[in-house]
CSV table of C-alpha atoms and ligand atoms in Angstrom, one decimal:
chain,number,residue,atom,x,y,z
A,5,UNK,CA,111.0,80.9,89.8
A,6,UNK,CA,110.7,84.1,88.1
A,7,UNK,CA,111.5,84.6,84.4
A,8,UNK,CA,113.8,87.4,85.2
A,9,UNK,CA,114.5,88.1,81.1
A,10,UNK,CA,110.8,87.9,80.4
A,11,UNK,CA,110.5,90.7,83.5
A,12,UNK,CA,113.2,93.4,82.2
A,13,UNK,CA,111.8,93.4,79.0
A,14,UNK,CA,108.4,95.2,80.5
A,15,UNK,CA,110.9,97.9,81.7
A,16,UNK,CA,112.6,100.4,79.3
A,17,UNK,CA,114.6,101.8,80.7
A,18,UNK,CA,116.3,99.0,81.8
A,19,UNK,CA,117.9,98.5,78.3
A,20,UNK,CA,119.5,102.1,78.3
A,21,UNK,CA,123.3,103.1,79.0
A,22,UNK,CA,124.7,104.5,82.1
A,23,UNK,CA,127.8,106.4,81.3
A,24,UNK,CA,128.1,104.8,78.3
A,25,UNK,CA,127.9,101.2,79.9
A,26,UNK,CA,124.7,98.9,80.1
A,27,UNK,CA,122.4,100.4,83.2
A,28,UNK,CA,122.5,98.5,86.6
A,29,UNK,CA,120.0,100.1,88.6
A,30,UNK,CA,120.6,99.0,92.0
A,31,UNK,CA,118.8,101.7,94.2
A,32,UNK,CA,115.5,99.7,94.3
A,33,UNK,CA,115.4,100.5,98.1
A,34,UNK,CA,114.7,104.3,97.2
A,35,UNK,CA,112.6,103.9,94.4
A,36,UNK,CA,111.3,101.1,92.1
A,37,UNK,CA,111.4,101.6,88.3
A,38,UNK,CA,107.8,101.2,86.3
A,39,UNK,CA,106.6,98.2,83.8
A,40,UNK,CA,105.3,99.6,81.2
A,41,UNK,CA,101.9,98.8,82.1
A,42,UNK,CA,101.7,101.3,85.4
A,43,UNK,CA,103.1,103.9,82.9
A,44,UNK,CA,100.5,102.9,79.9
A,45,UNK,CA,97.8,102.8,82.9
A,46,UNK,CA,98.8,106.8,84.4
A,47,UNK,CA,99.0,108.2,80.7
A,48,UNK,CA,95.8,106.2,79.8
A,49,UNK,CA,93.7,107.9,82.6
A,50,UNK,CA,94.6,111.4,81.6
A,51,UNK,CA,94.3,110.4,77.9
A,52,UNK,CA,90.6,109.0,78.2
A,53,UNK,CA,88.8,109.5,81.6
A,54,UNK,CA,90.3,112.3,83.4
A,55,UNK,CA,88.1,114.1,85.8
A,56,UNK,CA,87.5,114.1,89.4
A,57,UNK,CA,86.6,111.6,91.7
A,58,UNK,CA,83.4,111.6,94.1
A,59,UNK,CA,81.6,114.7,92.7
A,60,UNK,CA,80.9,114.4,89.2
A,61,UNK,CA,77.5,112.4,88.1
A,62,UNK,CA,78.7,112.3,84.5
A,63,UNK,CA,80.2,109.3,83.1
A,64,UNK,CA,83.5,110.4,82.8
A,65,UNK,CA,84.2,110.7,86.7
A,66,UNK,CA,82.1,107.9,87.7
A,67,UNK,CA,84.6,105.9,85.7
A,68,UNK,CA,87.6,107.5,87.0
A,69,UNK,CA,85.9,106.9,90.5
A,70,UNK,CA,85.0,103.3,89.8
A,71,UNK,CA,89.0,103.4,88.9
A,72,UNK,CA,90.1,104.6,91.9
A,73,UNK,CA,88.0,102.6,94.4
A,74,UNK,CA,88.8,99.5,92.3
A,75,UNK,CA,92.8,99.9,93.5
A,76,UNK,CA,91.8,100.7,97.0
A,77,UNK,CA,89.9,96.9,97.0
A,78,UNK,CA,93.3,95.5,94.7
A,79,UNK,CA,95.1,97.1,97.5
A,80,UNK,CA,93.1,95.7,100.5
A,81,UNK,CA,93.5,91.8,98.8
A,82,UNK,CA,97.2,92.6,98.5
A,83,UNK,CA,97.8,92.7,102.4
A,84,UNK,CA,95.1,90.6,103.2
A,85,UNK,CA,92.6,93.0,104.6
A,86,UNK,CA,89.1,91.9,104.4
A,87,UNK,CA,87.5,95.2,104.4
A,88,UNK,CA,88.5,97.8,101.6
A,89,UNK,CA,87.3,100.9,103.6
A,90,UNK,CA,90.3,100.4,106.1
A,91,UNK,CA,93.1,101.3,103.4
A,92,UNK,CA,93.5,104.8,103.5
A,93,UNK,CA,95.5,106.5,100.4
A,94,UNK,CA,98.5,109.4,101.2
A,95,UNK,CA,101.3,110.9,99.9
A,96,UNK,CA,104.0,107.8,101.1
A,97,UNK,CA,104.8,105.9,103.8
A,98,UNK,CA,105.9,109.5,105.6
A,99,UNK,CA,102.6,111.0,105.3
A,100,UNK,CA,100.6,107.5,106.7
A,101,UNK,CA,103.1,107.7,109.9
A,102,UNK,CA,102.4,111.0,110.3
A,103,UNK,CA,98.7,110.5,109.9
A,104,UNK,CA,98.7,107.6,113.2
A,105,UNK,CA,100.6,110.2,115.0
A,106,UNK,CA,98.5,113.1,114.7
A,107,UNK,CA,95.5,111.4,114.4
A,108,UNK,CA,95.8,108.9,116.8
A,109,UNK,CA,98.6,109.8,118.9
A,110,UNK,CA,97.6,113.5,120.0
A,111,UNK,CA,93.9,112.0,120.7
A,112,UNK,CA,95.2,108.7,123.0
A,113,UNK,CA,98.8,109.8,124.4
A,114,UNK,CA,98.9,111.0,127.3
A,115,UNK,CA,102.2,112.3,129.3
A,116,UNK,CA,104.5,109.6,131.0
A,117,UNK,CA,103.1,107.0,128.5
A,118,UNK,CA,105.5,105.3,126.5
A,119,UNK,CA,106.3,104.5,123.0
A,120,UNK,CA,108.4,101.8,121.5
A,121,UNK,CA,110.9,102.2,118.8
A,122,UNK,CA,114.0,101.1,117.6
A,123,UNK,CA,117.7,101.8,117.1
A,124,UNK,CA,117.3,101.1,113.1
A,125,UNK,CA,114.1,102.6,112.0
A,126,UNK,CA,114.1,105.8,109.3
A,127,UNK,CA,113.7,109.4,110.2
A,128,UNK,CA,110.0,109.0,109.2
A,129,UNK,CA,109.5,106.5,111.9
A,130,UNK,CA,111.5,108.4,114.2
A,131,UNK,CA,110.2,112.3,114.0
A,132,UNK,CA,106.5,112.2,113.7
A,133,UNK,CA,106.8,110.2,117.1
A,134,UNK,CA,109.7,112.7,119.0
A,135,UNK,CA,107.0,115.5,117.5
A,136,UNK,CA,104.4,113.6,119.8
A,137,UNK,CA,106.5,112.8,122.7
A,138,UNK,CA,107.7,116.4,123.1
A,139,UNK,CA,104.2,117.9,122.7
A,140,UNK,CA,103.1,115.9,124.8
A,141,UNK,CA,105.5,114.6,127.1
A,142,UNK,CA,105.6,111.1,126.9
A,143,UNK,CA,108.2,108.7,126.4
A,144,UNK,CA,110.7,107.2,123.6
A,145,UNK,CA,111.8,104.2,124.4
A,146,UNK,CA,114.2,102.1,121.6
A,147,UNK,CA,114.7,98.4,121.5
A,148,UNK,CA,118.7,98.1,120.3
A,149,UNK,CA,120.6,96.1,118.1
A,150,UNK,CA,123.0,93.3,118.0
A,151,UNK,CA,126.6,93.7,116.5
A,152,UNK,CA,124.8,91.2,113.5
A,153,UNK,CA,122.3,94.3,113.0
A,154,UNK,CA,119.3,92.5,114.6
A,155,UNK,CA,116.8,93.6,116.9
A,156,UNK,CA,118.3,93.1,120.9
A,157,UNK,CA,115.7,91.0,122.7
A,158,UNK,CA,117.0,90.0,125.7
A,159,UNK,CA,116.3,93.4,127.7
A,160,UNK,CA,112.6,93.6,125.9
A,161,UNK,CA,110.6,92.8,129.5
A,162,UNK,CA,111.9,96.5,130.6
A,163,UNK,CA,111.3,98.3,127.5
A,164,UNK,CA,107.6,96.9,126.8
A,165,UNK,CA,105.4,97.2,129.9
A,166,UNK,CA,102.3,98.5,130.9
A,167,UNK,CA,103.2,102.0,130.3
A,168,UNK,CA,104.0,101.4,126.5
A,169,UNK,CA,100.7,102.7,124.2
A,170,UNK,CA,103.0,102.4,120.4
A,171,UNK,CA,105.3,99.9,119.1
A,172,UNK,CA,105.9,101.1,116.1
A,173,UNK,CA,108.7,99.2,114.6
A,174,UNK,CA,109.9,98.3,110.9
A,175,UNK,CA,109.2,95.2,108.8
A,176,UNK,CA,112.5,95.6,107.1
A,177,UNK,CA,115.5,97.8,107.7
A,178,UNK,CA,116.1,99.8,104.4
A,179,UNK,CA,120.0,100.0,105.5
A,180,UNK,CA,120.7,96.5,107.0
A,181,UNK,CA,118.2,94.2,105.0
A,182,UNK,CA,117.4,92.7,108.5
A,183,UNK,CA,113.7,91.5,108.4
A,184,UNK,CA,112.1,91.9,112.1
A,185,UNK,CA,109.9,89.0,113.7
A,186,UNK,CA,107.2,91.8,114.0
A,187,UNK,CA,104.9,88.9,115.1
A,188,UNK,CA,106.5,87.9,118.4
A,189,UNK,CA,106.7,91.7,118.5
A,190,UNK,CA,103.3,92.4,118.3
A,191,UNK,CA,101.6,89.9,120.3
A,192,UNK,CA,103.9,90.7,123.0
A,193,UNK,CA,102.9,94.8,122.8
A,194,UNK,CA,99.0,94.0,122.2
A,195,UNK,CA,99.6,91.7,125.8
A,196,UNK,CA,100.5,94.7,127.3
A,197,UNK,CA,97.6,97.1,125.9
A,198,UNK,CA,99.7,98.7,123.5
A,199,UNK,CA,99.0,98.7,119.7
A,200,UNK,CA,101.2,98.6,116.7
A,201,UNK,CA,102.3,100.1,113.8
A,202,UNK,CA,103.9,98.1,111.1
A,203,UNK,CA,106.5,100.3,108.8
A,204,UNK,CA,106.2,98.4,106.1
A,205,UNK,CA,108.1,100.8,103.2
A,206,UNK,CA,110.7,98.0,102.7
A,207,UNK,CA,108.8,94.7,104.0
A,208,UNK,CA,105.9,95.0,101.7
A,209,UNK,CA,107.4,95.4,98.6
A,210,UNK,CA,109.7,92.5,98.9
A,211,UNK,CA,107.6,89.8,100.9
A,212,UNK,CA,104.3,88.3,101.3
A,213,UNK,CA,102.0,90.5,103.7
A,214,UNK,CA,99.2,89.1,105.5
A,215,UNK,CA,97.4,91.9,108.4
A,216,UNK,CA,95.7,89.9,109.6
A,217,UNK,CA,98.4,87.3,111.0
A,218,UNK,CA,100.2,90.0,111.5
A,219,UNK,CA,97.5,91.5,113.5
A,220,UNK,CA,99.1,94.4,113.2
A,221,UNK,CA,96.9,98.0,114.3
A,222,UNK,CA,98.3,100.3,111.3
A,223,UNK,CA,100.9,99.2,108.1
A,224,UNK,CA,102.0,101.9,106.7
A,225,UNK,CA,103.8,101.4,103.0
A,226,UNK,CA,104.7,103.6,99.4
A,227,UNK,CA,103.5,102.6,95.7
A,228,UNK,CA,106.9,103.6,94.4
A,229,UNK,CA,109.0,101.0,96.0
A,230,UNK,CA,107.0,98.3,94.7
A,231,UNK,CA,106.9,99.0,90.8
A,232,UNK,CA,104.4,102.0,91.4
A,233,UNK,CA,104.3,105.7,90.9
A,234,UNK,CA,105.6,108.4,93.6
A,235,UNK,CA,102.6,110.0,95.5
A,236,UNK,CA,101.1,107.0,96.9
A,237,UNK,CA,101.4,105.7,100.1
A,238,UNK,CA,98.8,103.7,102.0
A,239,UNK,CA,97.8,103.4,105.6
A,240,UNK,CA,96.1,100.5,106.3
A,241,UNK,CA,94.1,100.3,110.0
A,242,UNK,CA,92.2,98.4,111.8
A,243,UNK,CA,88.6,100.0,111.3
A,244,UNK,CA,88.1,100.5,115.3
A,245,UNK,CA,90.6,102.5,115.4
A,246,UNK,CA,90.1,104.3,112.3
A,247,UNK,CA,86.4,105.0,113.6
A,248,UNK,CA,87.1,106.4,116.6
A,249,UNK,CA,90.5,108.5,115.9
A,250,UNK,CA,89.9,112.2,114.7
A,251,UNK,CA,90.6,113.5,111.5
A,252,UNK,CA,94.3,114.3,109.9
A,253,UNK,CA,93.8,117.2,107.7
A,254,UNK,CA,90.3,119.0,107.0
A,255,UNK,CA,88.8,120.2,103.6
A,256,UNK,CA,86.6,118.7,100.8
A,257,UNK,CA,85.9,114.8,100.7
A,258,UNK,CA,86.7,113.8,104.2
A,259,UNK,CA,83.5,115.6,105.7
A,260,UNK,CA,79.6,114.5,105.6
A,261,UNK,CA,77.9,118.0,107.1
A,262,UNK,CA,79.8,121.5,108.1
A,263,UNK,CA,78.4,124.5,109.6
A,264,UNK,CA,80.0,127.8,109.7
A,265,UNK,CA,81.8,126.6,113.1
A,266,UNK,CA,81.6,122.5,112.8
A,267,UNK,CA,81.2,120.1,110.6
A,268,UNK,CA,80.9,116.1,110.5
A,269,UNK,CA,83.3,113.3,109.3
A,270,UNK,CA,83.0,111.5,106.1
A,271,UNK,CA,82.8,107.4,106.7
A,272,UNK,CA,85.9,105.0,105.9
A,273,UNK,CA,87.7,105.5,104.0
A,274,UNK,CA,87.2,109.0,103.1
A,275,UNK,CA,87.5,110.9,106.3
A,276,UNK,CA,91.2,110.5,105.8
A,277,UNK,CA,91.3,111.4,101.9
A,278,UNK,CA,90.5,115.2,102.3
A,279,UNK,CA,90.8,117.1,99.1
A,280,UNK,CA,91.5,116.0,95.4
A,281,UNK,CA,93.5,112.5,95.4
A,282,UNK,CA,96.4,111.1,93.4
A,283,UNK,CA,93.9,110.0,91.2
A,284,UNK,CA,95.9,109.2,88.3
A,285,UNK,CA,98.8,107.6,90.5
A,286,UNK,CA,96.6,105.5,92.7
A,287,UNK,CA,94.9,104.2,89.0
A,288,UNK,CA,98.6,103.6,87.8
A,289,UNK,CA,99.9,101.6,91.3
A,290,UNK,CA,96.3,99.3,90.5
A,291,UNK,CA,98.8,98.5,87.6
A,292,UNK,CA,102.0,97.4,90.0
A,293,UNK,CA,99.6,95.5,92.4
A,294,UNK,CA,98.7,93.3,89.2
A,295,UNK,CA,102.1,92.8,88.3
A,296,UNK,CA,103.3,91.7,91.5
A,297,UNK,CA,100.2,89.6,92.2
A,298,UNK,CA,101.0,87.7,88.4
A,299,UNK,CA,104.7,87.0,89.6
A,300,UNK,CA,103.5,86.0,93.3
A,301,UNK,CA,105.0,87.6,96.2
A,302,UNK,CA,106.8,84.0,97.5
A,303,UNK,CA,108.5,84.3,94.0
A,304,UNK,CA,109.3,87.7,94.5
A,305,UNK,CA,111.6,86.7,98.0
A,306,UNK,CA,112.7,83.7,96.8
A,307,UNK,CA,114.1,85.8,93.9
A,308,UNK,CA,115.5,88.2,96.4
A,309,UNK,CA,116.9,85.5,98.7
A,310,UNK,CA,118.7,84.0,96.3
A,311,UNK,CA,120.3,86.9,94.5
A,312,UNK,CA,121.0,88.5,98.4
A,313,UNK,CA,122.9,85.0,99.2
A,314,UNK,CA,125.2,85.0,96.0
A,315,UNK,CA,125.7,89.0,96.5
A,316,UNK,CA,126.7,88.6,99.9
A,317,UNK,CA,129.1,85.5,98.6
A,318,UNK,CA,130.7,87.4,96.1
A,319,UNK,CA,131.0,90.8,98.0
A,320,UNK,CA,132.4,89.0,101.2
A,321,UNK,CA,135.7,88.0,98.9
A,322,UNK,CA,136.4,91.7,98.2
A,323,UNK,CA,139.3,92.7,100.4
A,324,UNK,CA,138.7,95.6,102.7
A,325,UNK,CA,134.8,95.0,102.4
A,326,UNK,CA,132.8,95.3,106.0
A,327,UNK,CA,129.3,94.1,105.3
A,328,UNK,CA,126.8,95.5,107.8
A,329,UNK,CA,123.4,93.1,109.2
A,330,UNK,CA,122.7,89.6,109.8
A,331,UNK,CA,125.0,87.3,108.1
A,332,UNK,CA,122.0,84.5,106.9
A,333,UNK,CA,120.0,85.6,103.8
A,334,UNK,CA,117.1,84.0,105.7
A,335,UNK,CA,117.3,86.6,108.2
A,336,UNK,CA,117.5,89.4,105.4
A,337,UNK,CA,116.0,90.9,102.5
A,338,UNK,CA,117.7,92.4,99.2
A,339,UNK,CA,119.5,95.1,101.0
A,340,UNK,CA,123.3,95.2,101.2
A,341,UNK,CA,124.9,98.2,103.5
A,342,UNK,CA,128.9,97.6,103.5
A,343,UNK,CA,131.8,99.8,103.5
A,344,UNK,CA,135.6,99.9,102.0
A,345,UNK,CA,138.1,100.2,103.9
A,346,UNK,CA,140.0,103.4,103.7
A,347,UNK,CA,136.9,104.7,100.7
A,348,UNK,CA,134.0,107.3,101.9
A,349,UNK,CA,131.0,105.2,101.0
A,350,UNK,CA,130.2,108.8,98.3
A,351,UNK,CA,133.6,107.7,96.6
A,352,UNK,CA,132.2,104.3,96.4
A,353,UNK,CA,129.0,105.1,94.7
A,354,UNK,CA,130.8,108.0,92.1
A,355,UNK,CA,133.3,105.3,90.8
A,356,UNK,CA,130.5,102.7,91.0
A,357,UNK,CA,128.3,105.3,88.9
A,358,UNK,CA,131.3,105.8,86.6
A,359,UNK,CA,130.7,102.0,85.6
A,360,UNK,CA,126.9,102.1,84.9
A,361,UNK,CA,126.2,100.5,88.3
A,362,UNK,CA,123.4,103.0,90.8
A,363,UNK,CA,123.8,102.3,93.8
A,364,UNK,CA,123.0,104.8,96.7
A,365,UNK,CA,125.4,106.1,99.2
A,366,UNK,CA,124.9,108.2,102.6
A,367,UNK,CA,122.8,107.8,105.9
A,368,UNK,CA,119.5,106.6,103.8
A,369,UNK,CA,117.4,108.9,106.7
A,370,UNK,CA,119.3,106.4,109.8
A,371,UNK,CA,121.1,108.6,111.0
A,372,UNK,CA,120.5,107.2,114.6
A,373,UNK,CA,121.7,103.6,112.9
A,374,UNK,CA,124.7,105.7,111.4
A,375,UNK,CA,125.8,106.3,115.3
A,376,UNK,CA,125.3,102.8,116.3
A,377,UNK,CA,127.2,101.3,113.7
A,378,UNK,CA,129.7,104.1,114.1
A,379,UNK,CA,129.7,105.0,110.4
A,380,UNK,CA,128.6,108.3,109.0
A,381,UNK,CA,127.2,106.5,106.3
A,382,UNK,CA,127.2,103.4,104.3
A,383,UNK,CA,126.9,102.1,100.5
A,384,UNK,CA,123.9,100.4,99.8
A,385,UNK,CA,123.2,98.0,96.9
A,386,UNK,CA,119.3,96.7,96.8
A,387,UNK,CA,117.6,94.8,94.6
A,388,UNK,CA,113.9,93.5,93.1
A,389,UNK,CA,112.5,91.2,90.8
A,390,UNK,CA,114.6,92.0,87.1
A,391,UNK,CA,117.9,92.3,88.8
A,392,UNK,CA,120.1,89.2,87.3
A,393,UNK,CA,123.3,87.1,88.7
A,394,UNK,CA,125.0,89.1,85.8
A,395,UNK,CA,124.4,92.6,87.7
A,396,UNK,CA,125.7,91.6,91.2
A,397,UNK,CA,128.8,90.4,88.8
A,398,UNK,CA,128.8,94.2,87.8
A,399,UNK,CA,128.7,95.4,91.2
A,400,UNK,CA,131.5,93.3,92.5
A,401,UNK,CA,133.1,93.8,89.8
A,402,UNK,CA,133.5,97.4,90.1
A,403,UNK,CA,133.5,97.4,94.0
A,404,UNK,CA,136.5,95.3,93.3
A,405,UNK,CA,138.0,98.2,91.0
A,406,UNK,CA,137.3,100.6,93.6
A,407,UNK,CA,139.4,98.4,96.3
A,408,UNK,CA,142.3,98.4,93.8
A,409,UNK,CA,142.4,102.4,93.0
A,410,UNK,CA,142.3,103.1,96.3
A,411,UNK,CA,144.7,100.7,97.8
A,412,UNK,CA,146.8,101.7,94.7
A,413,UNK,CA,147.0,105.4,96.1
A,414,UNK,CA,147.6,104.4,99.7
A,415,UNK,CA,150.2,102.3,99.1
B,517,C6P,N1,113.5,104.8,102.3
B,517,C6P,C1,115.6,104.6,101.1
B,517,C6P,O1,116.4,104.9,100.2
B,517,C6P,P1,108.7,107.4,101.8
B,517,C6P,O2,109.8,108.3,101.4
B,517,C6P,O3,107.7,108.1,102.6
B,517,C6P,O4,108.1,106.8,100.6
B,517,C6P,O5,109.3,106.2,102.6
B,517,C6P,C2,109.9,106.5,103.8
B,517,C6P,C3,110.5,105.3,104.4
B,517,C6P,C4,110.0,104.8,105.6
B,517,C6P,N2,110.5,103.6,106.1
B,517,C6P,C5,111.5,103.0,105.6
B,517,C6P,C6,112.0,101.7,106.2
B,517,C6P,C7,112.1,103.4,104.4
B,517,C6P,O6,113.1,102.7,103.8
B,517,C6P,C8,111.6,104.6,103.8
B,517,C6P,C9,112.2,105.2,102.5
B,517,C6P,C10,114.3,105.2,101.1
B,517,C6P,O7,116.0,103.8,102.0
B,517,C6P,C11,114.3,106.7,101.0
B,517,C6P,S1,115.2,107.5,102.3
């Protein structure tokens, strides 16, 4: 179990007032806040090592390279990928989809193939691949949901065959905590010739990630949702494919010869890291992998798991309350969607805000899920390792005041 009192006290800004009332930061499903440590570890490269990476042959950058490459191996043991040259550092989760589909997709789709999605992934598992489809006319197909918010299975036979080249499907939905059984999912595209990417923006962050079982093609995640800084995100790939797909963007770094008119690729990993890096966040997020390999990531869901369970308890007693995906906690992670009856979910999260408690309310980049669910958008309570029994008390709490003022005005 984790010592949840032992954790907040390596975050600051945990211990500071929200409206004049003790913080509850609840938006952990957007961003992450920082230990100390990944803060100490960002101002400590600028304050003693900074230079550039790769070029210099003085001291200075060979340590801030030696840095840098260090957290790409940290990185590689975190996901269980045996060979550090097939993480690949970008911007976020975003830019790493983007990457497959450029890279990959405008080299190996062709038109009439298909690509498998579904109903409940974010915008930046949605666009990068509609970007594909229509340039190159191919098509989207999208695996549904159930009225629980899991993925529908039933039709699957019709929607992967041998025309499907992607499945690119999410770990974990950011709005309905649902956690897919990508395995199954997998196996079943790879059986049909397809290969897979793995969104993992919410699912790595929150539980134990292994590629290899997965046997996933591509995972895609962001440093800032896992305790670190914004600016990172990682691609991990399997290194056949990484060898023989094209590169993303062109410039300094990624190359190993260029001519006036041509030029030849730089090996793994850096053929995909053109121009300067994050250096100083990618040092800093070495920081967050350290933490979160200290705590264990079985401690970190069973944390989750049992704060989701006595959230979902507690919420299900508010009157009025609809709370959206699958009802057993094993089934979920630490995301909570739900709506009030008769309350705009933005109302929810203002009078929420009013009492300390962040939550975030709106479409959370689902807008397809919005339509589904029939909502045009939800509140969403999510949590990680330093949030306490005491905060979900906040939250219903003051969901519970929210009820009451607006029933009061109805009535
Ligand atoms: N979801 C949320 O509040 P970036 O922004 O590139 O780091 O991550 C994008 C992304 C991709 N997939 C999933 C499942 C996600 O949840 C996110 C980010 C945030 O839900 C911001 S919209």
């Amino acid at each position: 179990m984790l010592d949840v009192q032992a954790i907040r006290k390596d975050f600051d800004i945990l211990g500071r007032e929200m409206r004049g009332k003790p913080l509850v930061y609840l938006d952990n499903a957007a961003t992450t806040q920082k230990p100390r440590v990944v803060i100490e570890a960002l101002v400590e490269y600028y304050r003693n090592y900074n230079a550039n990476i790769h070029r210099g042959i003085y001291y200075l950058s060979e340590l801030a390279t030696e840095k840098y490459e260090q957290v790409r191996e940290k990185t590689a043991r975190f996901i269980g990928a045996p060979d550090p040259a097939t993480i690949i550092f970008t911007r976020n989760t975003t830019e790493a989809i983007n990457l497959v589909a450029y890279a990959w997709g405008r080299q190996y789709i062709e038109p009439g193939d298909e690509i498998v999605l579904t109903e409940m992934e974010h915008h930046s598992n949605l666009v990068p691949w509609q970007l594909l489809a229509q340039e190159k006319g191919a098509r989207l197909r999208h695996i549904g949901i159930t009225e629980d918010g899991r993925l529908a299975l039933d039709d699957l036979d019709e929607i992967i065959t041998e025309r499907t080249k992607l499945l690119s499907i999410t770990r974990m939905s950011n709005v309905l905590g649902t956690i897919n059984p990508v395995k199954p999912l997998i196996d079943r595209a790879h059986a049909k010739g397809a290969i897979c990417l793995i969104d993992g923006a919410q699912g790595v962050p929150h539980l134990p990630t292994e590629v290899l079982e997965l046997d996933c093609d591509f995972l895609a995640f962001s440093a800032h949702k896992m305790l670190g800084p914004t600016g990172v995100g990682v691609l991990y790939g399997k290194r056949e494919w990484l060898e023989r797909m094209p590169p993303f963007l062109g410039g300094g770094d990624m190359i190993s010869r260029v001519w006036l008119d041509r030029a030849t690729w730089n090996k793994l990993p850096w053929k995909y890291e053109a121009g300067t890096p994050n250096i100083a966040d990618v040092i800093a997020f070495g920081a967050a992998l350290d933490y979160l390999e200290q705590i264990g990531m079985e401690a970190v869901r069973a944390h989750e798991r049992e704060l989701t369970a006595y959230a979902l308890e507690q919420l299900s007693r508010v009157p009025g309350i609809r709370i959206f995906g699958p009802r057993h906690v094993e089934d979920r992670g630490g995301v909570i969607s739900f709506d009030l009856e008769g309350v705009h979910p933005h109302d929810i999260g203002q009078l929420l805000d009013a009492e300390g408690v962040a939550i975030r309310a709106g479409h959370h980049c689902c807008q397809p899920l919005m339509e589904r669910l029939d909502v045009s958008a939800t509140a969403r309570a999510s949590f990680y390792i330093y949030n306490t029994e005491e905060e979900v008390d906040r939250l219903v709490e003051a969901v519970r005041k929210v009820e009451r003022v607006f029933s009061r005005a109805v009535n």
